Amino acid sequence: MKYDYDLFVIGAGSGGVRAARIASLAGARVAIAEEYRIGGTCVIRGCVPKKLLVYGAEFSQQFTDAAAYGWTVTGATFDWATLRDNVQKEVTRLSGIYNTNLLKAGVTAFEERAELVDAHTVKLLKSGSELTAERILIATGGAPQLLDGLPGLEHAITSNEAFLLPSFPRRILIVGGGYVALEFANIFHGLGSETRLVHRGDRMLRGFDDDLRAHMHIETERLGIRLTMKTTLTKIERSGEALRVTLSTGEHVDTDQVLLAIGRHPNTRGLGLERAGVQVDKYGAVVVDEYSQSSVASVYAIGDVTNRVNLTPVAIRDGHAFADTVYNNRPTPVDHRSVPSAVFGRPPIGTVGLGEGDARHSHGEIDIYRTNFRPMRNVLSGNPERTLMKLVVERATGRLLGVHIAGEDAPEMAQLAAVAVKAGLTKKQWDSTVALHPTAAEELVLLREPVASQAQ
Ligand SMILES: Cc1cc2nc3c(=O)[nH]c(=O)nc-3n(C[C@H](O)[C@H](O)[C@H](O)COP(=O)(O)OP(=O)(O)OC[C@H]3O[C@@H](n4cnc5c(N)ncnc54)[C@H](O)[C@@H]3O)c2cc1C
């Protein structure tokens, strides 16, 4: 045979594993290489361990709220090592399942780094062997962005290390304003750290609907997380056991941990794409067409490394669609519109479709339906957390363009709302659904009158 394999996948994360399995089950001879741990970002140091930490962090508020329901919770203490180690046990279990599934599908797995030699050849760095394949799939994901050149950068950690901290920080300073920064602020705050979030922009969660952003700002501050906007770091120094951070305002902050969550870049550095002639954009993302094919016919790329929509279910869809297109004779483009997403802050966010600003820009006249209320769950306890719900509707057609929720269970609601948005349902059809009482979600189908449409 001309090549060692039909397909060589670089990166055993969400997308790479799915593509490898489906291609192999379709009869292709498939190999995959993973330089860290099989399962990738989501399973090892992303969605899964993060959500488990979020669950852990929620108990502190629940203990407080419990009093109004007659419970006495005394002497509750938190032990980081227990949570960290239990989360890691689950991560290891899941990684094992991914490994087994690859084996069962007949995929050969190499647990080492792979780089491109040319458009049909990869080199395995540990063993030094070179292998050829008819096609190569780049599924190397993304990596945390660092503040290159910041004095004392070596004292900071990223989300990669946050899951494995040897001890729990009494104080933490988180840098960034995206969803990862906010989620970690919520986690550390909930687990008991004095938490401060420093962001260079004037508001968190760029890309989300403006009302949601404003709501989260208010709610996050109300929780007791200190927000410092329009500010950057100029220096980190060790100061005994602790760290001393200098901000662009000149302020000094003493803290025990600095966590950088300022974004992620496509993981293509040192991959050898230039040797194969594969085109990347200015962020280093592999440029692909709707079938995930790169500028070189034998090289494809899926998931975060293409920087389209950087979420696990999208990487999995991309990987599956690639395998169906190439190995199951079913050309399948992936539609990256109306992908729901969540932010596990307090309250959590669930959102799908266009925000008000984007909708106005692309669709002209729109109607906004909005409500902001204290959910029943918080009435007895006096917990001041409020829920925001918002619908964005195209005026001419009545079509639902976006559903945005910040409140308890918002991510669960957004998954179902996404069905309606994706299906192109109108507000009238949405409203014809009878409410489910008593829930918070029922408010979504009871929004009768449009409000003044500018963001709060
Ligand atoms: C803290 C955090 C929280 C997140 N939370 C969510 C969430 O709640 N929901 C959600 O949908 N998404 C979430 N994400 C995003 C999600 O993890 C990614 O979108 C998803 O993992 C992308 O899958 P992928 O297959 O493209 O890449 P990855 O899962 O990143 O996999 C790429 C793999 O390639 C390996 N690799 C890289 N280079 C090489 C090489 N040269 N040789 C061999 N192996 C290599 C890497 O080690 C990695 O295992 C989160 C991300 C982070 C960082």
mmCIF file of N, CA and C in Angstrom, residues 22 28 74 85 108 190 308 343 352 417 452:
data_model
loop_
_atom_site.group_PDB
_atom_site.id
_atom_site.type_symbol
_atom_site.label_atom_id
_atom_site.label_comp_id
_atom_site.label_asym_id
_atom_site.label_seq_id
_atom_site.Cartn_x
_atom_site.Cartn_y
_atom_site.Cartn_z
ATOM 1 N N ILE A 22 -15.098 7.373 13.725
ATOM 2 C CA ILE A 22 -16.069 7.221 12.631
ATOM 3 C C ILE A 22 -15.344 6.789 11.351
ATOM 4 N N ALA A 28 -11.598 2.771 7.226
ATOM 5 C CA ALA A 28 -10.285 3.390 6.979
ATOM 6 C C ALA A 28 -9.257 2.878 7.996
ATOM 7 N N THR A 74 -24.298 23.688 60.322
ATOM 8 C CA THR A 74 -23.205 24.305 61.090
ATOM 9 C C THR A 74 -21.906 23.544 60.829
ATOM 10 N N ASP A 85 -9.028 15.904 44.002
ATOM 11 C CA ASP A 85 -8.680 14.514 43.709
ATOM 12 C C ASP A 85 -9.881 13.729 43.184
ATOM 13 N N THR A 108 -5.284 3.045 15.862
ATOM 14 C CA THR A 108 -3.975 2.918 16.523
ATOM 15 C C THR A 108 -3.647 4.244 17.200
ATOM 16 N N GLY A 190 -16.891 30.828 45.153
ATOM 17 C CA GLY A 190 -17.830 29.901 45.794
ATOM 18 C C GLY A 190 -17.135 28.958 46.764
ATOM 19 N N ARG A 308 -13.417 28.482 14.575
ATOM 20 C CA ARG A 308 -14.734 28.864 14.060
ATOM 21 C C ARG A 308 -15.640 29.108 15.263
ATOM 22 N N VAL A 343 -22.473 29.924 30.174
ATOM 23 C CA VAL A 343 -21.407 30.445 31.032
ATOM 24 C C VAL A 343 -21.805 30.076 32.457
ATOM 25 N N VAL A 352 -28.612 31.443 22.961
ATOM 26 C CA VAL A 352 -28.534 30.923 21.591
ATOM 27 C C VAL A 352 -28.990 32.009 20.626
ATOM 28 N N ALA A 417 -34.332 25.848 23.977
ATOM 29 C CA ALA A 417 -34.672 27.044 23.196
ATOM 30 C C ALA A 417 -33.941 27.007 21.852
ATOM 31 N N ALA A 452 -38.835 48.759 25.180
ATOM 32 C CA ALA A 452 -37.951 49.680 24.478
ATOM 33 C C ALA A 452 -36.704 48.893 24.129
#
